Short mmCIF file of N, CA and C in Angstrom, two decimals:
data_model
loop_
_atom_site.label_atom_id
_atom_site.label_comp_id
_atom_site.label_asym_id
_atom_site.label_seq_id
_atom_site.Cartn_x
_atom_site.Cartn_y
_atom_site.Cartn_z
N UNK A 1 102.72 -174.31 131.25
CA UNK A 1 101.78 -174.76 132.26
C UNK A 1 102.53 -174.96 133.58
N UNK A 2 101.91 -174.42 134.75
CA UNK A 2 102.55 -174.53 135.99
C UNK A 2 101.51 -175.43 136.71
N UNK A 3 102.14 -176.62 137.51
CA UNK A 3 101.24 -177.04 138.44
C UNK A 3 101.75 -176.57 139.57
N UNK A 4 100.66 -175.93 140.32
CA UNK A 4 100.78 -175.13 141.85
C UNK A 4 100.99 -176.32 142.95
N UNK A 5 101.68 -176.19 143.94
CA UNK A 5 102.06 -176.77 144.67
C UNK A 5 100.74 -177.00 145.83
N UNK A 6 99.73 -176.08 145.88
CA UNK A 6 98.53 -175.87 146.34
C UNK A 6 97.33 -176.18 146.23
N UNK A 7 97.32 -177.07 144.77
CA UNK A 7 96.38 -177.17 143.52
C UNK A 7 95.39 -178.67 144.21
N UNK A 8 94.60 -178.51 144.46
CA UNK A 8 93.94 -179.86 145.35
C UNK A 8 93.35 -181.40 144.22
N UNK A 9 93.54 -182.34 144.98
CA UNK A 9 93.77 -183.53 143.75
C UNK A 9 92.48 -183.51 143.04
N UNK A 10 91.44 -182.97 143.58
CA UNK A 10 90.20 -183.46 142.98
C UNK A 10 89.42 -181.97 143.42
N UNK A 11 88.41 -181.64 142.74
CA UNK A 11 87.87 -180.38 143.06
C UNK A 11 86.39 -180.57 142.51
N UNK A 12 85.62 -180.73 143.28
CA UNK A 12 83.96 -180.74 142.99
C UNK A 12 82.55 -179.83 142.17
N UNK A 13 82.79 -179.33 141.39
CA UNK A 13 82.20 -178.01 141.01
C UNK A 13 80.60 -178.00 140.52
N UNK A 14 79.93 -177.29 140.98
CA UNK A 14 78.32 -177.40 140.71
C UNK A 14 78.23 -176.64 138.95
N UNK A 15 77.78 -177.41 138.44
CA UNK A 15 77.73 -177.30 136.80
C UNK A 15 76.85 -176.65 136.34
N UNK A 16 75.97 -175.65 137.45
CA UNK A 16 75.02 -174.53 137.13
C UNK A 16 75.41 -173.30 138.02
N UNK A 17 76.46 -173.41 138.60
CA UNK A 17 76.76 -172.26 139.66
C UNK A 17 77.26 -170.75 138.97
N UNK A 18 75.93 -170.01 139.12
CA UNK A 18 75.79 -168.64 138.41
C UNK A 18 76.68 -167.60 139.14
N UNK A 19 77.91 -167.29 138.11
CA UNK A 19 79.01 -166.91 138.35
C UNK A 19 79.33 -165.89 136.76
N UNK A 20 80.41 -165.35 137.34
CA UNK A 20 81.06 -164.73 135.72
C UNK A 20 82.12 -165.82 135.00
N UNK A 21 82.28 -166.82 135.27
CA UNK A 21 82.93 -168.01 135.04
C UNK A 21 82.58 -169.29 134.41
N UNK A 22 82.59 -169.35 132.87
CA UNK A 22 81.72 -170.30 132.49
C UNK A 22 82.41 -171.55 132.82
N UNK A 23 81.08 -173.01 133.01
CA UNK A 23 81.75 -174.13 133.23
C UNK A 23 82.76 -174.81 132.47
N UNK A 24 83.19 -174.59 131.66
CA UNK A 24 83.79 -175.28 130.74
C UNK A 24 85.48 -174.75 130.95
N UNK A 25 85.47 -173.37 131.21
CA UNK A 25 86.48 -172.53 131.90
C UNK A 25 87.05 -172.74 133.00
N UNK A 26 86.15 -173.03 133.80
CA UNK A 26 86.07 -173.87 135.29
C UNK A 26 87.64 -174.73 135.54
N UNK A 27 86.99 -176.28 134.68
CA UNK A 27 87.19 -177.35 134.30
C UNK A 27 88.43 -177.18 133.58
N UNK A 28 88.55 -176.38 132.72
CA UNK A 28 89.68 -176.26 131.56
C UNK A 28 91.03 -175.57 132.59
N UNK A 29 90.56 -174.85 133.40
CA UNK A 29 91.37 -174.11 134.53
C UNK A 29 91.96 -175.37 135.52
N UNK A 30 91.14 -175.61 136.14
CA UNK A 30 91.57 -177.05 137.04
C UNK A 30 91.83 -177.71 136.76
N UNK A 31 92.35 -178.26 135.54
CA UNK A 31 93.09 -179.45 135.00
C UNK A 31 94.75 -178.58 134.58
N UNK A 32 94.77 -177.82 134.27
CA UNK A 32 95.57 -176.48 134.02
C UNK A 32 96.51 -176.40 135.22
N UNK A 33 96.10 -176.60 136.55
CA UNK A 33 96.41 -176.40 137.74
C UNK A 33 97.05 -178.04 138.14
N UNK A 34 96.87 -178.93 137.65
CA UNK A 34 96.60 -180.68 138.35
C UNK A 34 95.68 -181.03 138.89
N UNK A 35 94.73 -180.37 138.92
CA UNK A 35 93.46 -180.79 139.79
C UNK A 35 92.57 -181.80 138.77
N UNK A 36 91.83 -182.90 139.30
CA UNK A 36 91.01 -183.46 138.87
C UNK A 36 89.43 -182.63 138.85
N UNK A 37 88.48 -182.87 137.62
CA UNK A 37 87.72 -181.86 138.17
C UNK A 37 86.35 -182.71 138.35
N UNK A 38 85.61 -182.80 138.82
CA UNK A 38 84.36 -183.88 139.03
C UNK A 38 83.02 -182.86 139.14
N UNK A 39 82.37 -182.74 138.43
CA UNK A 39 81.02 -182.21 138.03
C UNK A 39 79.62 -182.39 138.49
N UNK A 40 78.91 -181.51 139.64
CA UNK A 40 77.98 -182.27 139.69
C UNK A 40 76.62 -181.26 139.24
N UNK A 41 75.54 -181.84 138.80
CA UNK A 41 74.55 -181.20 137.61
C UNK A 41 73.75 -181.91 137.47
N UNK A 42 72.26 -181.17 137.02
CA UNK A 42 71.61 -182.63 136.30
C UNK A 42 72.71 -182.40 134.91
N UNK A 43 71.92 -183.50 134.20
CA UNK A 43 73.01 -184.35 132.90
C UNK A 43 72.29 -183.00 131.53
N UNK A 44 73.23 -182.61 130.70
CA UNK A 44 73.07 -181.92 129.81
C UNK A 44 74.36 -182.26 128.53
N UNK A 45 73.90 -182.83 127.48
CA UNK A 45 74.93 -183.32 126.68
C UNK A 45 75.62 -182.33 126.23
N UNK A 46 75.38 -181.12 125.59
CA UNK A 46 76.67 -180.49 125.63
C UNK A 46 77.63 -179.83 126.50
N UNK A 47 77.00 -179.41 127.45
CA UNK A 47 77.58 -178.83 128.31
C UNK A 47 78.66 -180.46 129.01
N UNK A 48 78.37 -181.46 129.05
CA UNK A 48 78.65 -182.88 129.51
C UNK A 48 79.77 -182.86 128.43
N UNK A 49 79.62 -182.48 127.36
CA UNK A 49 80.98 -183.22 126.05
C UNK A 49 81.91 -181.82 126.26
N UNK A 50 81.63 -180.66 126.49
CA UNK A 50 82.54 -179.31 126.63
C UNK A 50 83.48 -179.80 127.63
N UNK A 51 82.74 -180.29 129.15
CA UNK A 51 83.64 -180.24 130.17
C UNK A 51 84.41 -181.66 129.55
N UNK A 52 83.70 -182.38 129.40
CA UNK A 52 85.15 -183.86 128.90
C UNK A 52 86.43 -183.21 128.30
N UNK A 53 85.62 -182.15 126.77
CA UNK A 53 87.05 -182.02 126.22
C UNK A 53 87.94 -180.78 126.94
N UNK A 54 87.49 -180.38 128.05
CA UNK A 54 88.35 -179.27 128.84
C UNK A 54 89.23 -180.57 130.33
N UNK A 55 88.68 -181.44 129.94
CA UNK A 55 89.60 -182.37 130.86
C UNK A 55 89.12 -182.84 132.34
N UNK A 56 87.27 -182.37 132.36
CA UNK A 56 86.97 -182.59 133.03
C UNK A 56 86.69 -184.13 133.63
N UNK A 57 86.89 -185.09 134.73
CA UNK A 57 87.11 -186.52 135.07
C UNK A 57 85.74 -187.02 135.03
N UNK A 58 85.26 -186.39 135.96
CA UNK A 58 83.25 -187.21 136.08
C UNK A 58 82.45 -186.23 136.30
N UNK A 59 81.12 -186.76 136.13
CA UNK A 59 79.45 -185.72 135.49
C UNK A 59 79.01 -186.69 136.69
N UNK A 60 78.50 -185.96 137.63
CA UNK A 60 78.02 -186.92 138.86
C UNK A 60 76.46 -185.81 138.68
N UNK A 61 74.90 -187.28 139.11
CA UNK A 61 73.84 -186.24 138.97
C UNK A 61 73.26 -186.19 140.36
N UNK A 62 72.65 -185.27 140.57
CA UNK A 62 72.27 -185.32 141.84
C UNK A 62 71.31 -186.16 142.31
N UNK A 63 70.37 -186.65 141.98
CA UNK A 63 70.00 -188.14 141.93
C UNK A 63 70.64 -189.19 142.30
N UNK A 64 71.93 -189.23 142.45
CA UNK A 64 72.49 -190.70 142.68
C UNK A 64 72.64 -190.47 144.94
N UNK A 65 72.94 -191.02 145.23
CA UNK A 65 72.30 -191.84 146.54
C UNK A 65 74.36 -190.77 147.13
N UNK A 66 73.95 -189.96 148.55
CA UNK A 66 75.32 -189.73 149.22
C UNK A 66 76.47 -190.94 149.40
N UNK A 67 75.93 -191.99 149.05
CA UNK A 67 77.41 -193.13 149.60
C UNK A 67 77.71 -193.20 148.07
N UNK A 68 77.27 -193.12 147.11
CA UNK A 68 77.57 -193.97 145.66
C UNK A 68 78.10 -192.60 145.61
N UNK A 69 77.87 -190.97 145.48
CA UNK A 69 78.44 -189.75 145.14
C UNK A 69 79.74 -190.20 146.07
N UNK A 70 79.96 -190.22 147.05
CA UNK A 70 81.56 -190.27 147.95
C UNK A 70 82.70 -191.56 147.24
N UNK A 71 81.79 -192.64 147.19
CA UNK A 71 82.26 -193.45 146.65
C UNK A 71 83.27 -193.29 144.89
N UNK A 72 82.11 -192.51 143.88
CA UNK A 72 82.54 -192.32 142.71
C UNK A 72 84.04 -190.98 143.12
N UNK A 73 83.47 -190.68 144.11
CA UNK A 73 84.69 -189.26 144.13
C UNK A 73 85.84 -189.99 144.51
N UNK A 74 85.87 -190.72 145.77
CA UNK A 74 86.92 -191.63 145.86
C UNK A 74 87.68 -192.06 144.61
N UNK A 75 86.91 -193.00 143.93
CA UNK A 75 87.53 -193.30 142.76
C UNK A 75 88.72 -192.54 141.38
N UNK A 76 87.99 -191.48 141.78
CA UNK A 76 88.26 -190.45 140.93
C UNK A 76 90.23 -189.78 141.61
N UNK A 77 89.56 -189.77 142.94
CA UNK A 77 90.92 -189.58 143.27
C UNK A 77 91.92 -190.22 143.56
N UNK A 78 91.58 -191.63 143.82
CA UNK A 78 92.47 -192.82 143.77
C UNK A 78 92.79 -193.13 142.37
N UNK A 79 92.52 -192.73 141.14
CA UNK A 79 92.79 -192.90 139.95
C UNK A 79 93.98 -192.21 139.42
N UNK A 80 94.37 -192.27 138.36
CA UNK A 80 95.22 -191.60 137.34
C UNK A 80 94.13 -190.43 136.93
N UNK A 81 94.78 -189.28 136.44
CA UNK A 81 93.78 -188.55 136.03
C UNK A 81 94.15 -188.26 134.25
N UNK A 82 92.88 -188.84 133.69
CA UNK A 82 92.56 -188.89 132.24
C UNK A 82 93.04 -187.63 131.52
N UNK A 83 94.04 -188.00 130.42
CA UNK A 83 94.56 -187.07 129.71
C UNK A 83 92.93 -185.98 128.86
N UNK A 84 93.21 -184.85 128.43
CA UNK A 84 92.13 -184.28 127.38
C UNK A 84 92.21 -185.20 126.60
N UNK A 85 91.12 -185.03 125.71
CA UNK A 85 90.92 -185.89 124.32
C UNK A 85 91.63 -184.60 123.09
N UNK A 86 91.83 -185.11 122.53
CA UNK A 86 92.16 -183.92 120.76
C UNK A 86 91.08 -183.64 120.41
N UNK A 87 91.21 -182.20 120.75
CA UNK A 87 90.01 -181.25 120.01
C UNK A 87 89.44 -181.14 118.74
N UNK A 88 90.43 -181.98 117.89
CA UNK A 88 90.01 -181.82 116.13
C UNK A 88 89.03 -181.20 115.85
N UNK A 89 87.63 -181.97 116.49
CA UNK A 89 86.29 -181.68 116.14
C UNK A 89 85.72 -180.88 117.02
N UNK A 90 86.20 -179.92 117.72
CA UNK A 90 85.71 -179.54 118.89
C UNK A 90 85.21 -178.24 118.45
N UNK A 91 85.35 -177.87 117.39
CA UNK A 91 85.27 -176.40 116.91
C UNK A 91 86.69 -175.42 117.52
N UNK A 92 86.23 -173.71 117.31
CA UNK A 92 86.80 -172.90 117.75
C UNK A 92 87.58 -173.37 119.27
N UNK A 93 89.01 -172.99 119.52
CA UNK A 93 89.30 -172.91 120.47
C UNK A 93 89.56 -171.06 120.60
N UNK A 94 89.06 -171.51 121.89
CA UNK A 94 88.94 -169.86 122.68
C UNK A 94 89.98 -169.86 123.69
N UNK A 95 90.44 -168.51 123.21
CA UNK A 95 91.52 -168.13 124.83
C UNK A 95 90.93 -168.36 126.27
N UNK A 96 91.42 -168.44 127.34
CA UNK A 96 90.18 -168.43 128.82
C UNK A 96 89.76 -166.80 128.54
N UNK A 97 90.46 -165.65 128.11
CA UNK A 97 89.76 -164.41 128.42
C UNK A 97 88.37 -164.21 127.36
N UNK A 98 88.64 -164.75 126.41
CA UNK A 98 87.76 -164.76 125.07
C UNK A 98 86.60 -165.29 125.20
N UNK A 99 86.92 -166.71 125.99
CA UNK A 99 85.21 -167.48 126.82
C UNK A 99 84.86 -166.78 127.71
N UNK A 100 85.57 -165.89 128.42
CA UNK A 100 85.15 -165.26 129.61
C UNK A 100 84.27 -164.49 129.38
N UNK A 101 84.94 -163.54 128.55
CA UNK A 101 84.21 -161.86 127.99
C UNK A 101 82.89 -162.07 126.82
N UNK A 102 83.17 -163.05 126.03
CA UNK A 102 81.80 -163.82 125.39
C UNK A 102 80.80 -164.82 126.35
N UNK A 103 80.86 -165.23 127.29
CA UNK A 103 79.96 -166.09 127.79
C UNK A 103 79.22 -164.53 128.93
N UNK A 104 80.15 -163.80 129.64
CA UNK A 104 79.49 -162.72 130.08
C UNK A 104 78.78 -161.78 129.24
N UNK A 105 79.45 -161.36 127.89
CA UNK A 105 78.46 -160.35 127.13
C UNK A 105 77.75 -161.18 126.64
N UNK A 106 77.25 -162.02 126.72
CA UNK A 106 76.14 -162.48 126.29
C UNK A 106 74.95 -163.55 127.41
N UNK A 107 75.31 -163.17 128.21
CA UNK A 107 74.76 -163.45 129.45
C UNK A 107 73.12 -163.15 129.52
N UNK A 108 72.08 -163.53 130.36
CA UNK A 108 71.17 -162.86 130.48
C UNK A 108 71.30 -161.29 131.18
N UNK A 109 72.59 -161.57 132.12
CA UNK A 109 72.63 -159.92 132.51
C UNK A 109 72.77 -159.11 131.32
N UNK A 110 73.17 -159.39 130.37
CA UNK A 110 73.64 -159.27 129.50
C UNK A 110 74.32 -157.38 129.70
N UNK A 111 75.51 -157.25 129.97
CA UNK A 111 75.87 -155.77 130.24
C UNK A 111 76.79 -155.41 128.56
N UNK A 112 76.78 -154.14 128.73
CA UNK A 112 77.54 -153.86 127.38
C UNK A 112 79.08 -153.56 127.46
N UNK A 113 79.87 -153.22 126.37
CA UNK A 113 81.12 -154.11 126.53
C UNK A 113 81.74 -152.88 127.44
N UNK A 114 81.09 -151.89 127.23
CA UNK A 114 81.77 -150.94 128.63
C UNK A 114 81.72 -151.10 130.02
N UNK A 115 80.71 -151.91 130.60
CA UNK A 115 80.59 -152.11 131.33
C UNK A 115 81.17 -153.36 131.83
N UNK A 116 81.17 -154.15 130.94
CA UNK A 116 81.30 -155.64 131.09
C UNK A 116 83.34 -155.08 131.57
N UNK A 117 83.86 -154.37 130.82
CA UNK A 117 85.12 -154.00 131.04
C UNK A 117 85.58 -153.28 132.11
N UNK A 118 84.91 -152.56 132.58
CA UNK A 118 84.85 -152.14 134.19
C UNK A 118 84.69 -153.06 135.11
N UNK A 119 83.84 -153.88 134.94
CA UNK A 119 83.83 -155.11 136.08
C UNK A 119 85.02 -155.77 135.88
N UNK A 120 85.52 -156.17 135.43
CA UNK A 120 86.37 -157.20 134.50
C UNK A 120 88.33 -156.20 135.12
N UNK A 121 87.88 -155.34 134.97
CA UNK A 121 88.98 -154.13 135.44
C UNK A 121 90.04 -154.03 134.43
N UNK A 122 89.60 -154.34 133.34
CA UNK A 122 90.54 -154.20 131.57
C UNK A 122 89.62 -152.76 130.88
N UNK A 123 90.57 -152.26 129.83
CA UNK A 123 90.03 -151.49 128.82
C UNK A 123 88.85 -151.74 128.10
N UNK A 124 87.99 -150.74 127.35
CA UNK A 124 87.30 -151.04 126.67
C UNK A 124 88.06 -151.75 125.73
N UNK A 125 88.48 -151.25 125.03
CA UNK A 125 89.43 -151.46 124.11
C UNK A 125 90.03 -153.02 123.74
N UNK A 126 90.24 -153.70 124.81
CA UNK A 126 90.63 -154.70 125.22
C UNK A 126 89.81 -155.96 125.12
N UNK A 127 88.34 -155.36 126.09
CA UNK A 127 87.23 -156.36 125.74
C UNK A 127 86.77 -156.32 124.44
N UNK A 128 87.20 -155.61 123.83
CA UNK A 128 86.13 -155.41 122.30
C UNK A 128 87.01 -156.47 121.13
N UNK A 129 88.91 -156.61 121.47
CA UNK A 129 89.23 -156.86 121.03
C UNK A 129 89.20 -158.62 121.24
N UNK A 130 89.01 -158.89 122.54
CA UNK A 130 89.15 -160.41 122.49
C UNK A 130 86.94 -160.84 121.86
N UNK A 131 86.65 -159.90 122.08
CA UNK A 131 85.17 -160.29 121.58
C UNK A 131 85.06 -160.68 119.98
N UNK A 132 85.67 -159.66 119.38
CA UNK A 132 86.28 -159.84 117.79
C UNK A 132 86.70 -160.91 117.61
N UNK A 133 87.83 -161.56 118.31
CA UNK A 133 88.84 -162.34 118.10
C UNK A 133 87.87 -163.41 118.29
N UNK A 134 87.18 -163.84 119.44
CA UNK A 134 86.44 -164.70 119.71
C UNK A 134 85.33 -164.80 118.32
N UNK A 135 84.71 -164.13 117.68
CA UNK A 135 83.58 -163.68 116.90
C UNK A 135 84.41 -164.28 115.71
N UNK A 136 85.70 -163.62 115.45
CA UNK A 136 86.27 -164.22 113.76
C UNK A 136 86.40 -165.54 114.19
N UNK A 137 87.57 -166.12 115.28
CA UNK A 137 87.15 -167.58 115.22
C UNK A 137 85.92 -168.43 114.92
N UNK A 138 84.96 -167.78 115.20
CA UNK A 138 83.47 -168.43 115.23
C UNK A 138 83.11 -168.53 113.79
N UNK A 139 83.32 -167.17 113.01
CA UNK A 139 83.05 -166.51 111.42
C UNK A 139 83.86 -168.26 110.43
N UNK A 140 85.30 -168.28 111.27
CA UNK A 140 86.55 -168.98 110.61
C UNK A 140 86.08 -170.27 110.76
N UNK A 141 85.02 -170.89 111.52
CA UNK A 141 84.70 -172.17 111.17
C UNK A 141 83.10 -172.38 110.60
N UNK A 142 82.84 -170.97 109.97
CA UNK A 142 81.35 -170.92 109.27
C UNK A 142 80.59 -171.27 110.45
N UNK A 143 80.66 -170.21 111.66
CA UNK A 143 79.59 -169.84 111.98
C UNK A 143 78.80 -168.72 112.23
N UNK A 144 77.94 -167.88 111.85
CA UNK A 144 77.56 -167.22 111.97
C UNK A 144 77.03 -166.37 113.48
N UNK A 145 77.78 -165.05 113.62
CA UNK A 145 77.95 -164.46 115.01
C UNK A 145 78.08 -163.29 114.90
N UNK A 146 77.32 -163.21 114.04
CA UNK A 146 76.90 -161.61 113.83
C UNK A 146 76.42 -160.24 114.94
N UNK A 147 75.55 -161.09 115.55
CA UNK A 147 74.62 -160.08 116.72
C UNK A 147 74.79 -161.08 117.77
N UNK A 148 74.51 -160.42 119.33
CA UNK A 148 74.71 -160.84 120.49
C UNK A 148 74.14 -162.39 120.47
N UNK A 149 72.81 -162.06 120.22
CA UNK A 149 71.76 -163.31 120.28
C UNK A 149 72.50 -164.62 119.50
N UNK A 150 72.76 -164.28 118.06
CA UNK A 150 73.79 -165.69 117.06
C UNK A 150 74.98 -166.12 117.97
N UNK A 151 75.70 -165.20 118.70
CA UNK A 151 76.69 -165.71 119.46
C UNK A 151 76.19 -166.41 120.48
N UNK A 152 75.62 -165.97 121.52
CA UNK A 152 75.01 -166.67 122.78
C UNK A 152 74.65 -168.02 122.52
N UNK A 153 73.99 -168.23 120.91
CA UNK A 153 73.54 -169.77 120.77
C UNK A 153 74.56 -170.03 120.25
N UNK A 154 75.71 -169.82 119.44
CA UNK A 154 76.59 -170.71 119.23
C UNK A 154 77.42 -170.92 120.34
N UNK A 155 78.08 -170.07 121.31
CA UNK A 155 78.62 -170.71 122.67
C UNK A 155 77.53 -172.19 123.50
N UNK A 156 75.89 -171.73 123.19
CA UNK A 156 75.38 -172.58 123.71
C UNK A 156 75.39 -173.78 122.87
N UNK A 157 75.12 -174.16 122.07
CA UNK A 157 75.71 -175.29 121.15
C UNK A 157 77.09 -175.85 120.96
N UNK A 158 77.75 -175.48 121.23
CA UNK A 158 79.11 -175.95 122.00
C UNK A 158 78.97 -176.56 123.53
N UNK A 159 78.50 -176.26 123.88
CA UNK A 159 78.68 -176.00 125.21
C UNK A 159 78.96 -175.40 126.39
N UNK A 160 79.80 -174.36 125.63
CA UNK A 160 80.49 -173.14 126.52
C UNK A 160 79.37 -172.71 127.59
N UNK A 161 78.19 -172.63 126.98
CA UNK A 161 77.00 -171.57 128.14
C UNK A 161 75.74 -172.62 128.49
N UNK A 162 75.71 -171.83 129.50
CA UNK A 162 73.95 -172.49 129.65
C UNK A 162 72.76 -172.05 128.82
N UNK A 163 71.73 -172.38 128.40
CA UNK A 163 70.91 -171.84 127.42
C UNK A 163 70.01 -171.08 128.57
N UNK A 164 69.35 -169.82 128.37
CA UNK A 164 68.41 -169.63 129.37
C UNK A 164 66.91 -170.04 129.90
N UNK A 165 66.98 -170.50 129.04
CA UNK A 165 65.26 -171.50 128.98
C UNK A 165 65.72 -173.04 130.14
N UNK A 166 66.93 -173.34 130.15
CA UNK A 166 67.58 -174.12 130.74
C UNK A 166 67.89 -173.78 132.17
N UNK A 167 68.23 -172.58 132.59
CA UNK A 167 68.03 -171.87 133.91
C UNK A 167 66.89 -172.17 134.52
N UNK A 168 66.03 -171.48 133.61
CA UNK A 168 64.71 -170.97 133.76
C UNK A 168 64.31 -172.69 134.68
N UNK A 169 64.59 -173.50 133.64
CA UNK A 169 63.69 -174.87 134.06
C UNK A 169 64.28 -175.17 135.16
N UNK A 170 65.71 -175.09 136.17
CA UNK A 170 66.29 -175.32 136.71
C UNK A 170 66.19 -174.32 137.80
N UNK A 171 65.55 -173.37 137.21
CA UNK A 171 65.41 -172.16 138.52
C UNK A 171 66.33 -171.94 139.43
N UNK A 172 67.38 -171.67 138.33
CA UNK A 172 68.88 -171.63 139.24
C UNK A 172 68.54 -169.92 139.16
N UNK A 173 67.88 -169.11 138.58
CA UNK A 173 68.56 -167.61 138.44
C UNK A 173 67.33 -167.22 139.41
#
């Protein structure tokens, strides 16, 4: 682990921001770096327990009042910043490329793995293999991830993804 000399103490990230970058990746990245990471979203419990165990600091909702949001951020950066918790129970751990290439192929864009690998600027070959890898981990803690759709809900039951009915209500897409 390298902390960058560049890496900013605290970093604010919108917890629906439709990207090829899932939140949990985000979060798991910026703590990776030294950065504190502070979340703001409405409140969604898994996606809320994913970013904790990726080391994310605070779940701020947009509802709360501009002086109490500046205020909690303050805090956050005048603080120590909170170790991860132990994953024991966390299920599968995924490589960052493995959440990447599974939270995108299974996306509502939903593109196929040739394509998804052209954007991405890796081999087919490559994406197919961390998709596997990602898929047996999933198999290796009895879950079933057979077809696109079984995967998409088990990343979403973790937390890794947003569900799309959850967009939808949020009319983020």
């Amino acid at each position: 682990m390298t902390k960058w000399d560049f890496s900013a103490a605290v970093v604010v990230v919108d917890a629906y921001l439709d990207d090829h970058v899932p939140l949990s990746l985000k979060v798991r990245a910026l703590y990776d770096v030294g950065s504190s990471a502070i979340i703001v979203g409405d409140p969604d419990e898994r996606l809320q327990h994913r970013t904790a165990l990726e080391g994310g600091q605070l779940w701020l909702t947009p509802e709360l009042g501009t002086a109490e949001i500046a205020e909690q951020i303050c805090t956050v950066a005048d603080a120590d910043r909170r170790d991860r918790p132990a994953l024991d129970d966390a299920g599968p751990r995924f490589t960052d490329r493995e959440l990447q290439i599974m939270a995108a192929y299974t996306s509502r864009r939903a593109p196929t793995a040739k394509a998804l690998a052209r954007s991405l600027g890796i081999s087919i070959d490559t994406t197919r293999s961390h998709l596997r890898s990602g898929r047996r981990k999933y198999e290796n803690a009895g879950v079933d991830v057979g077809s696109r759709q079984r995967l998409q809900q088990a990343l979403v039951d973790d937390g890794y993804v947003v569900d799309i009915d959850r967009w939808s209500e949020l009319a983020r897409w």
